[in-house]
């Protein structure tokens, strides 16, 4: 079957002496791995499309017996020009890619989550919404799409109970869960409260996904943004 789908490149690495393997989050088929044969050749014109974070359209012939699909045609949908200019945006984007790669199951489509991922990067690109809010929002969406939606009324969650004592934190988390991110005014949230929100969501991810604490990107974010007092 010929598949024509949009995708975000999650991770690409070498395979053998001449090829690359690229894991992509596709809109219609979920997480799919592709092999790009001869990608390291100077004459190869496909490999630039498979840099992590690329937003592309892929055409391939699906073979259910193969772990690695072969690309027939690929093209850019949107090229990010502003994200690479910002260390903050690049670091958060790489973390989002790592989160997605770690949590997504192979060949299991999450169309709503894919659309949110694309909108997140488009907002990073345009700068119309603060990156902290976008990052928190994507963490919440990962949890809900994977069946771990935060229950704001849970009276057995000790972390959530402690946060309920702080109206600003509790209201922000409630807005994130409800998807009302445009109503969040980050300027009114103190640095300490930003850290508590980030810690709460991170601990939720760690409790829901075994081994999540091993992801390297969160350490990088903390090293960069805590030094600059940005709340991670």
XYZ file of C-alpha atoms in Angstrom:
232
model
C 0.000 0.000 0.000
C 1.287 3.462 -0.923
C 1.285 5.801 2.075
C 1.340 9.589 1.738
C 1.627 11.243 5.137
C 3.079 14.235 6.938
C 5.762 13.648 9.551
C 8.076 15.193 12.125
C 11.565 13.670 12.244
C 12.294 12.512 15.812
C 15.757 10.990 15.527
C 18.235 10.015 12.825
C 21.394 7.937 13.211
C 23.980 6.101 11.112
C 23.396 2.586 9.832
C 26.370 0.829 8.333
C 28.884 2.804 6.326
C 26.550 4.536 3.903
C 22.990 4.604 5.261
C 20.846 6.322 7.876
C 17.887 5.204 9.937
C 15.315 7.848 10.744
C 12.470 7.532 13.230
C 9.558 9.769 12.349
C 6.262 10.610 14.003
C 3.862 10.369 11.069
C 0.373 11.779 11.163
C -1.404 8.720 9.787
C 0.786 5.797 10.864
C 2.351 6.903 14.146
C 6.043 6.272 14.811
C 7.718 4.705 11.784
C 11.377 3.929 11.108
C 12.802 4.550 7.636
C 16.084 3.526 6.097
C 17.752 6.017 3.782
C 20.200 3.985 1.745
C 23.317 5.712 0.498
C 22.459 8.768 2.581
C 26.113 9.556 3.297
C 26.967 9.859 -0.359
C 27.581 13.400 -1.584
C 25.185 12.710 -4.436
C 22.354 11.773 -2.090
C 19.686 14.492 -1.997
C 17.304 12.881 0.500
C 19.299 12.886 3.751
C 18.909 16.667 4.451
C 15.174 16.119 4.845
C 15.729 13.726 7.745
C 17.388 16.048 10.220
C 15.632 15.927 13.624
C 12.782 18.452 13.856
C 12.174 18.518 10.090
C 8.516 18.832 9.121
C 8.117 16.799 5.950
C 5.756 14.910 3.684
C 6.735 11.301 3.024
C 5.546 8.897 0.360
C 6.480 5.241 0.801
C 5.189 1.769 0.011
C 4.170 0.169 3.276
C 5.559 -3.308 3.875
C 4.228 -4.853 7.071
C 6.986 -7.455 7.089
C 9.729 -4.831 7.242
C 10.910 -3.038 10.384
C 12.434 -0.320 8.208
C 10.363 1.287 5.478
C 11.910 2.676 2.297
C 11.150 6.256 1.273
C 9.939 6.824 -2.289
C 9.601 10.601 -2.148
C 10.024 13.319 0.464
C 9.501 17.084 0.568
C 9.551 19.851 3.161
C 6.196 21.169 4.383
C 7.649 23.968 6.472
C 11.235 24.980 7.147
C 11.977 26.379 10.596
C 14.068 29.540 10.304
C 13.651 31.072 13.780
C 13.867 28.006 16.042
C 17.550 27.266 15.224
C 18.465 30.857 16.153
C 17.374 30.390 19.776
C 19.188 28.101 22.223
C 16.063 28.080 24.367
C 13.756 27.037 21.522
C 16.196 24.434 20.191
C 16.705 22.892 23.629
C 12.975 22.648 24.300
C 12.348 21.320 20.784
C 14.969 18.591 21.210
C 13.414 17.644 24.537
C 9.959 17.406 22.950
C 11.384 15.160 20.228
C 13.012 12.926 22.842
C 9.800 12.749 24.897
C 7.829 11.805 21.787
C 10.332 9.181 20.660
C 10.377 7.624 24.132
C 6.623 7.515 24.780
C 5.157 6.731 21.345
C 4.548 3.126 20.362
C 5.539 1.960 16.893
C 2.843 1.968 14.206
C 0.262 3.467 16.553
C -1.211 6.704 15.176
C -2.042 9.650 17.431
C -3.429 12.183 15.000
C -4.488 14.743 17.628
C -1.089 14.577 19.314
C 0.661 14.952 15.969
C -1.354 18.076 15.220
C -0.494 19.508 18.653
C 3.193 18.750 18.059
C 3.144 20.622 14.768
C 1.284 23.575 16.310
C 3.826 23.630 19.148
C 6.742 23.983 16.754
C 4.852 26.511 14.657
C 4.315 28.599 17.801
C 8.007 28.234 18.686
C 8.723 29.542 15.199
C 6.321 32.488 15.361
C 6.934 33.329 19.020
C 3.257 34.069 19.640
C 3.068 31.944 22.815
C 5.717 31.611 25.530
C 7.854 28.473 25.194
C 7.348 27.463 28.838
C 3.596 27.288 28.334
C 3.947 25.373 25.067
C 6.288 22.864 26.675
C 3.994 22.320 29.670
C 1.047 21.965 27.304
C 2.782 19.253 25.274
C 3.686 17.342 28.450
C 0.007 17.406 29.459
C -1.105 16.257 26.015
C 1.366 13.348 26.014
C -0.058 12.213 29.343
C -3.700 12.511 28.258
C -3.194 10.916 24.826
C -1.421 7.938 26.413
C -4.265 7.434 28.888
C -2.731 9.176 31.906
C -4.797 12.351 32.011
C -4.249 14.316 35.203
C -7.355 14.159 37.364
C -7.622 17.528 39.036
C -10.110 16.086 41.553
C -7.797 13.254 42.651
C -7.655 13.382 46.449
C -5.061 10.590 46.659
C -2.331 12.326 44.658
C -0.102 13.801 47.358
C 1.740 16.069 44.919
C -1.507 17.437 43.506
C -2.958 17.920 46.970
C 0.046 20.000 48.003
C -0.257 22.140 44.876
C -3.925 22.815 45.571
C -2.764 24.981 48.444
C -1.366 27.418 45.876
C -4.185 28.909 43.797
C -1.860 30.213 41.067
C -0.214 26.847 40.446
C -3.492 24.934 40.685
C -5.281 27.271 38.269
C -2.399 27.094 35.792
C -2.421 23.288 35.816
C -6.193 23.314 35.394
C -5.871 25.616 32.367
C -3.216 23.323 30.878
C -5.425 20.256 31.340
C -8.372 22.062 29.750
C -6.225 23.320 26.859
C -6.799 26.977 27.712
C -3.168 27.971 27.275
C -3.993 31.423 25.879
C -5.489 32.296 29.267
C -2.203 31.662 31.084
C -0.283 34.830 31.943
C 3.273 33.668 32.586
C 4.305 37.082 33.890
C 2.081 36.581 36.916
C 3.693 33.227 37.804
C 6.714 33.503 40.072
C 9.959 31.680 39.338
C 9.361 29.372 42.289
C 5.874 28.487 41.032
C 7.216 27.828 37.517
C 9.698 25.375 39.006
C 6.918 23.639 40.960
C 4.738 23.284 37.852
C 7.667 21.896 35.840
C 8.589 19.484 38.646
C 4.988 18.267 38.996
C 4.632 17.498 35.274
C 8.070 15.867 35.116
C 7.265 13.623 38.084
C 3.969 12.674 36.448
C 5.799 11.598 33.300
C 8.345 9.634 35.345
C 5.598 7.809 37.240
C 3.664 6.942 34.061
C 6.560 5.950 31.776
C 9.185 3.592 33.163
C 12.705 4.843 32.545
C 11.581 8.383 31.710
C 14.008 9.817 34.263
C 16.893 8.641 32.065
C 16.082 11.117 29.302
C 19.078 13.406 28.909
C 17.279 16.425 27.500
C 15.659 17.387 30.819
C 19.046 17.704 32.476
C 20.177 19.973 29.641
C 17.087 22.146 30.060
C 17.642 22.479 33.789
C 21.333 23.270 33.327
C 20.513 26.031 30.834
C 17.324 27.556 32.183
C 17.783 27.360 35.923
C 21.048 29.223 35.530
C 19.142 31.896 33.626
C 16.243 31.807 36.098
C 13.655 30.753 33.528
C 11.799 28.199 35.594
C 12.760 24.710 34.500
